[in-house]
Every structure is written in structure tokens, then in C-alpha cells.
PDB file of C-alpha atoms in Angstrom:
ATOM      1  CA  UNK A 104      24.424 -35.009 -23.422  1.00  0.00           C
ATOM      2  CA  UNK A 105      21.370 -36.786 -21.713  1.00  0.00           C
ATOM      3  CA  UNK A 106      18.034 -38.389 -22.242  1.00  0.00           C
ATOM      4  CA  UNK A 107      15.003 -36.014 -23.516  1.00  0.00           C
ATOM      5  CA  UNK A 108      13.862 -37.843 -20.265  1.00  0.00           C
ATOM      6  CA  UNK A 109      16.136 -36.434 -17.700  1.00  0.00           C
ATOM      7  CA  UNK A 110      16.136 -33.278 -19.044  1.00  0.00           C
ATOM      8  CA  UNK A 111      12.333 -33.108 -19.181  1.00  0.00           C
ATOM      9  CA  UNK A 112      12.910 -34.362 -15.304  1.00  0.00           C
ATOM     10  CA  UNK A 113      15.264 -31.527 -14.415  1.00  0.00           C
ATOM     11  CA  UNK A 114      12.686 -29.199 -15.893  1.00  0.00           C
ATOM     12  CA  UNK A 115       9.738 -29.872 -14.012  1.00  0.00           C
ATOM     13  CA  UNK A 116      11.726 -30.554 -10.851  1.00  0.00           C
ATOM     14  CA  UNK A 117      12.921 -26.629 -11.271  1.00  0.00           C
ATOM     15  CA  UNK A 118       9.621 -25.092 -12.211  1.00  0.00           C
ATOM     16  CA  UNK A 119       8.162 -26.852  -9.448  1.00  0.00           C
ATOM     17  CA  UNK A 120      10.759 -25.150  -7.221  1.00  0.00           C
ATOM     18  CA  UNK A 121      10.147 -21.973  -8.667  1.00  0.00           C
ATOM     19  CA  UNK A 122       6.759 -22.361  -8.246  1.00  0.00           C
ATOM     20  CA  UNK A 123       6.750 -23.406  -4.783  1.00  0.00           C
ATOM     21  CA  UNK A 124       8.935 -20.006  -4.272  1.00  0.00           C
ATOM     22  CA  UNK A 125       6.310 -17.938  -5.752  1.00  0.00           C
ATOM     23  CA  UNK A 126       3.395 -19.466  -3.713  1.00  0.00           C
ATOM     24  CA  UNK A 127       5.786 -18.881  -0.115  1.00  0.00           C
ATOM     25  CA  UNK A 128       6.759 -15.120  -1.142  1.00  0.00           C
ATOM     26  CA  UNK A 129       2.898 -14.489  -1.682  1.00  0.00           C
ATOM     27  CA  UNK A 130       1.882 -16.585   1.417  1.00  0.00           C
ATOM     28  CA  UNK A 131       4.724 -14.548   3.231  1.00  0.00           C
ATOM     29  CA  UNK A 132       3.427 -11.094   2.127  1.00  0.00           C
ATOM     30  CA  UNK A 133      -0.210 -11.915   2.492  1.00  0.00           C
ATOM     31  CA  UNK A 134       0.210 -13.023   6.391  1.00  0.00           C
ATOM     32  CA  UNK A 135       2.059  -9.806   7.030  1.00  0.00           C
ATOM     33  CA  UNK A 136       0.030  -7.590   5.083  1.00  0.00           C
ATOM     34  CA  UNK A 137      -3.093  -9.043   7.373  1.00  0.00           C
ATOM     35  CA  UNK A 138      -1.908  -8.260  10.896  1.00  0.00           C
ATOM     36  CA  UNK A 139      -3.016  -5.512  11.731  1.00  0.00           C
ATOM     37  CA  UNK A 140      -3.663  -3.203   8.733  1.00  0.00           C
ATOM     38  CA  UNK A 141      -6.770  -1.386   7.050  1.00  0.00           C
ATOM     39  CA  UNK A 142      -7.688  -1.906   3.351  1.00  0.00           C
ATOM     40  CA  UNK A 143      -6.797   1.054   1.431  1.00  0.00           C
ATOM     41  CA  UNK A 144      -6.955   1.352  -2.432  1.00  0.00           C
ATOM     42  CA  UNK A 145      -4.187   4.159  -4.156  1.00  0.00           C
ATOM     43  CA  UNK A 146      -3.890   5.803  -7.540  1.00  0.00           C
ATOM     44  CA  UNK A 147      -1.297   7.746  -8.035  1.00  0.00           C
ATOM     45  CA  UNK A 148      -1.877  11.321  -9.523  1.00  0.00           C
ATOM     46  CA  UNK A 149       0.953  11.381 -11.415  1.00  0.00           C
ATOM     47  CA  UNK A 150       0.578   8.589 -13.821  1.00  0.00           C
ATOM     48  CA  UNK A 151      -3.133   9.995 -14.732  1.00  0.00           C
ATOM     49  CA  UNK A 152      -4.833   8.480 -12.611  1.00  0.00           C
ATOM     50  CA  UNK A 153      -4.691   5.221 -14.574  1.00  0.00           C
ATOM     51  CA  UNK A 154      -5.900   2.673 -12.156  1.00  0.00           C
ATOM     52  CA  UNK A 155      -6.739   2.119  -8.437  1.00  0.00           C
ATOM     53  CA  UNK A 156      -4.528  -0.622  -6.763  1.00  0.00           C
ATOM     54  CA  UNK A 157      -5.804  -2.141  -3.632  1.00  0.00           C
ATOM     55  CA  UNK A 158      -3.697  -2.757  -0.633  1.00  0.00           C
ATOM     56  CA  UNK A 159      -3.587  -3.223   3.306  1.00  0.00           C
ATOM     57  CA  UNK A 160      -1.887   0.126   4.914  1.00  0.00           C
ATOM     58  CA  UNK A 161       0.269  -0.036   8.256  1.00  0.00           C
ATOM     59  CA  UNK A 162       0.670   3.312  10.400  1.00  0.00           C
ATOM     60  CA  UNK A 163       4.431   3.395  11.827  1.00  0.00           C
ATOM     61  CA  UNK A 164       4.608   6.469  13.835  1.00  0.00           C
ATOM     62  CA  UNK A 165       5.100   9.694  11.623  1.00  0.00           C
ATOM     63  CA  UNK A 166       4.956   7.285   8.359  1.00  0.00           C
ATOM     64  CA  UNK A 167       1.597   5.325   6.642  1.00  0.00           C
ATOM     65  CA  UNK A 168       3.287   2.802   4.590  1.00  0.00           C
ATOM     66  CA  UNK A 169       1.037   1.263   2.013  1.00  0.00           C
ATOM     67  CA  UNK A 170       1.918  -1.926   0.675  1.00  0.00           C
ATOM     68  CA  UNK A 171       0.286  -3.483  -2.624  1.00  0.00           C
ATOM     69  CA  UNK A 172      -1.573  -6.527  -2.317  1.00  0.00           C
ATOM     70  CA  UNK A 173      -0.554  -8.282  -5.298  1.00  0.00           C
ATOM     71  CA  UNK A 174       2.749  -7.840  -5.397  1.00  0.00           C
ATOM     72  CA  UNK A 175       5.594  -9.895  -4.421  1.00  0.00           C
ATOM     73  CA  UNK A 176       8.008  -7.076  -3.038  1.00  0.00           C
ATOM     74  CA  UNK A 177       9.079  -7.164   0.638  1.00  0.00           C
ATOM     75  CA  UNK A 178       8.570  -3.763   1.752  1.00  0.00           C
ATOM     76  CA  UNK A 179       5.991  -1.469   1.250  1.00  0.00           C
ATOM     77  CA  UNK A 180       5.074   0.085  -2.095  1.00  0.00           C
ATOM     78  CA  UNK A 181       4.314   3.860  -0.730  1.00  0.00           C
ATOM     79  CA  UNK A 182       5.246   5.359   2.366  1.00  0.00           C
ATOM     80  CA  UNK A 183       3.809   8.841   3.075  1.00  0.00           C
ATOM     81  CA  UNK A 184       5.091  10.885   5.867  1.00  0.00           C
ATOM     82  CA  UNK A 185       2.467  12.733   8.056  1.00  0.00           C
ATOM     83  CA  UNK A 186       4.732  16.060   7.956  1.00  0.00           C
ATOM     84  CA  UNK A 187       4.427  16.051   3.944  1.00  0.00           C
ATOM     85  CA  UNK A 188       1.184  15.603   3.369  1.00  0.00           C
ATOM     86  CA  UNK A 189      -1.957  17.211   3.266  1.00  0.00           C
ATOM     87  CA  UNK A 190      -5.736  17.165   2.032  1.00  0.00           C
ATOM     88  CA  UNK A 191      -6.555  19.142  -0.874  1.00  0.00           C
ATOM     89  CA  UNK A 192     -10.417  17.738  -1.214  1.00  0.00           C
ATOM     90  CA  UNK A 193     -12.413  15.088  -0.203  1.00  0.00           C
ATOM     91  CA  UNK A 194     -14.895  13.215  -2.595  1.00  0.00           C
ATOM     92  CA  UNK A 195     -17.364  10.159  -2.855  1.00  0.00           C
ATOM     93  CA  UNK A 196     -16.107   7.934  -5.861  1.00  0.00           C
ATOM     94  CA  UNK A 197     -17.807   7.554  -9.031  1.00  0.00           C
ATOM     95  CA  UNK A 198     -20.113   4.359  -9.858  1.00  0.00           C
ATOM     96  CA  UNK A 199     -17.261   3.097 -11.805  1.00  0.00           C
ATOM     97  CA  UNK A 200     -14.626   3.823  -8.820  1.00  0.00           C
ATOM     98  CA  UNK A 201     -16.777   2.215  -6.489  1.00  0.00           C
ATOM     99  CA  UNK A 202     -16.007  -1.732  -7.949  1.00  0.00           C
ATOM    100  CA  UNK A 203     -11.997  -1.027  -7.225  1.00  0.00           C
ATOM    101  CA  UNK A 204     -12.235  -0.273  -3.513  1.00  0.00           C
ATOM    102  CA  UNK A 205     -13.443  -1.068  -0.127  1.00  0.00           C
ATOM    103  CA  UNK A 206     -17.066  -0.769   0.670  1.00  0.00           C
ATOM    104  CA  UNK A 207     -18.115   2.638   1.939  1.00  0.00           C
ATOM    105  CA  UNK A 208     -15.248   4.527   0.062  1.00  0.00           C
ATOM    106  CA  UNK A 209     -14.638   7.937   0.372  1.00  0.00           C
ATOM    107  CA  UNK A 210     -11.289   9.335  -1.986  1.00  0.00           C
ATOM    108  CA  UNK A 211      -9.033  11.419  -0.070  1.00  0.00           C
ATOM    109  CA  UNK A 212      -6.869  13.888  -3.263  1.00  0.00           C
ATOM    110  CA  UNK A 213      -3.602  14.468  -1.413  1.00  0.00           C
ATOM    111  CA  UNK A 214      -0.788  16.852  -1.753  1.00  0.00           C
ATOM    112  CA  UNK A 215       2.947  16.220  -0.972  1.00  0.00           C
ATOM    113  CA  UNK A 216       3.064  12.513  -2.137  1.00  0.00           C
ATOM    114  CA  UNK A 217       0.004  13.294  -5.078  1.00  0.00           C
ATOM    115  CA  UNK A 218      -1.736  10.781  -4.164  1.00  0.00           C
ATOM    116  CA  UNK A 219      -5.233   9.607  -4.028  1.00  0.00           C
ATOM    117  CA  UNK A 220      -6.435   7.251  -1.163  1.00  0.00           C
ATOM    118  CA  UNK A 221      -9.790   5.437  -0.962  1.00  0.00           C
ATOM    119  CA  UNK A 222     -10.510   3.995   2.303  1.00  0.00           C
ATOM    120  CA  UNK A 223     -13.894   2.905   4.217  1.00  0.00           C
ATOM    121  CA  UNK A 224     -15.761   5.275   6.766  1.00  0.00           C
ATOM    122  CA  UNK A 225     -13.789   3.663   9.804  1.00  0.00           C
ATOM    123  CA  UNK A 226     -10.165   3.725   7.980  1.00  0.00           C
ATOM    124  CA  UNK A 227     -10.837   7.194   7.267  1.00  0.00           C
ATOM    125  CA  UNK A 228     -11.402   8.369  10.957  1.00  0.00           C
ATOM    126  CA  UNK A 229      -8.284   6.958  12.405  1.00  0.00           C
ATOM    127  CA  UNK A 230      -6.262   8.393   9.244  1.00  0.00           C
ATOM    128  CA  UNK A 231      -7.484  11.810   9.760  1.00  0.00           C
ATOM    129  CA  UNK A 232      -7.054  11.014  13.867  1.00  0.00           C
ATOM    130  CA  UNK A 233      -3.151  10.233  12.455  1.00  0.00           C
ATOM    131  CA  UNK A 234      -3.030  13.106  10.859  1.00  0.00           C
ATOM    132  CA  UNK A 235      -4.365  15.116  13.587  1.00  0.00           C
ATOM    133  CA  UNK A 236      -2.482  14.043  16.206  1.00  0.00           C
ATOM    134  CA  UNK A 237       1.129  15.005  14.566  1.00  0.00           C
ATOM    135  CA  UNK A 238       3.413  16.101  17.712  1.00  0.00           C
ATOM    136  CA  UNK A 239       4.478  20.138  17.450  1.00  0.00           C
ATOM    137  CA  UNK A 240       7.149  20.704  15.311  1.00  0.00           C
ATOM    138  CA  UNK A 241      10.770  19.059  16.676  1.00  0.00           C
ATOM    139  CA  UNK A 242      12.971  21.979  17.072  1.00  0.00           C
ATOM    140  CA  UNK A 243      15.920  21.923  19.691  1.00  0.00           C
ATOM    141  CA  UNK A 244      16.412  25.740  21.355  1.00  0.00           C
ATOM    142  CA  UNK A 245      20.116  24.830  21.913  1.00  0.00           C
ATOM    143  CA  UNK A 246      20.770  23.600  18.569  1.00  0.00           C
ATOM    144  CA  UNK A 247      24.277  24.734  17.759  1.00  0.00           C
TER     145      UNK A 247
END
């Protein structure tokens, strides 16, 4: 076999690596997540409403892809589509809401995904603008 020593060695040497990969993926996501996106925090209806998680969203033509901040997965972690989804009320958040979201909050209880959104008084203009502005439906008259 070997030393304690070297094997202590190769130990470090490959939690330092692993570490090191950690910090990049998170670095990676972080700068991404920054360019060019609005802070929105999410809770999702359908697991009761457990917990808000805050995020940065990107609009990509028809979709609104939300991505988590802490979290180390490439792609984002919702993605609503602006055909499937509609308002059902709009509400200021509760004193105890208020801590887990951006300043200025107003929650947005959605149908189609069943989601809730909280997002500040200028995110919420240009998502209801997105909304809004969905082109007519697509249909081809010489569809076969």
C-alpha cells in the first residue's frame, strides 16, 4: 500500500479539485444568471407552497425561463410558456413573505404552470407587457 502521508496527500489534492469545481460551476451560473435578467422569487403551488426560492428570470421569446440562484444546474429551473399561462389574482405579500423577495414585491398566483411569482414594481410591468404582447394565434389557412 502507501504512506498515511501520501494518501492524506492524494486526499486533499482531490477535495481541493472538487472544490475548485464547485466554486467555477457557481461562478459560471452566477455570471450568466446576471446579464441581463430581473430578480424574481417562485413557489410552486403544488408542493404547498412550502418556500419561496429566489432567482434571476430571462424572457426568450414565447418562454420566461426562471433559473434558481443557488443552484448548480446549467439550465433553467422553470420555464413557463406565455401561451399556457395566465393570472388568476394578484396580491401584496404578507410581512413574513416580504423577507424572501425583492423589494417592492407584488405575488402574481398563476394558472397553467401553478405557480406563484414575486417580482418588484418594474419586473412586473415588462412581465405583464410580455404577456400582453403575445402574437395572434399561429394558424396556417393552407395547412393540409
Amino acid at each position: 500500500m502507501g504512506s498515511p502521508v501520501v494518501w492524506f496527500v492524494v486526499a486533499l489534492g482531490l477535495l481541493l479539485v472538487a472544490a475548485l469545481l464547485v466554486a467555477a460551476l457557481a461562478w459560471r451560473r452566477l455570471r450568466e444568471l446576471r446579464v441581463g435578467g430581473i430578480d424574481v422569487a417562485l413557489r410552486a403551488s403544488k408542493d404547498g407552497g412550502r418556500g419561496w426560492h429566489l432567482g434571476v428570470a430571462h424572457y426568450r421569446g414565447e418562454e420566461f425561463a426562471w433559473y434558481r440562484v443557488l443552484s448548480l444546474r446549467s439550465g433553467p429551473n422553470w420555464v413557463i410558456n406565455r401561451r399556457e399561462v395566465e393570472i388568476a389574482r394578484r396580491r401584496e405579500p404578507t410581512t413574513a413573505e416580504a423577507y424572501a423577495m425583492p423589494a417592492g414585491s407584488t405575488v402574481l398566483d398563476l394558472t397553467g404552470p401553478d405557480l406563484e411569482l414575486a417580482m418588484g414594481r418594474d419586473a412586473l410591468t415588462g412581465f405583464l407587457s410580455w404577456l400582453e404582447s403575445a402574437p395572434p394565434g399561429r394558424s396556417v389557412p393552407w395547412a393540409s
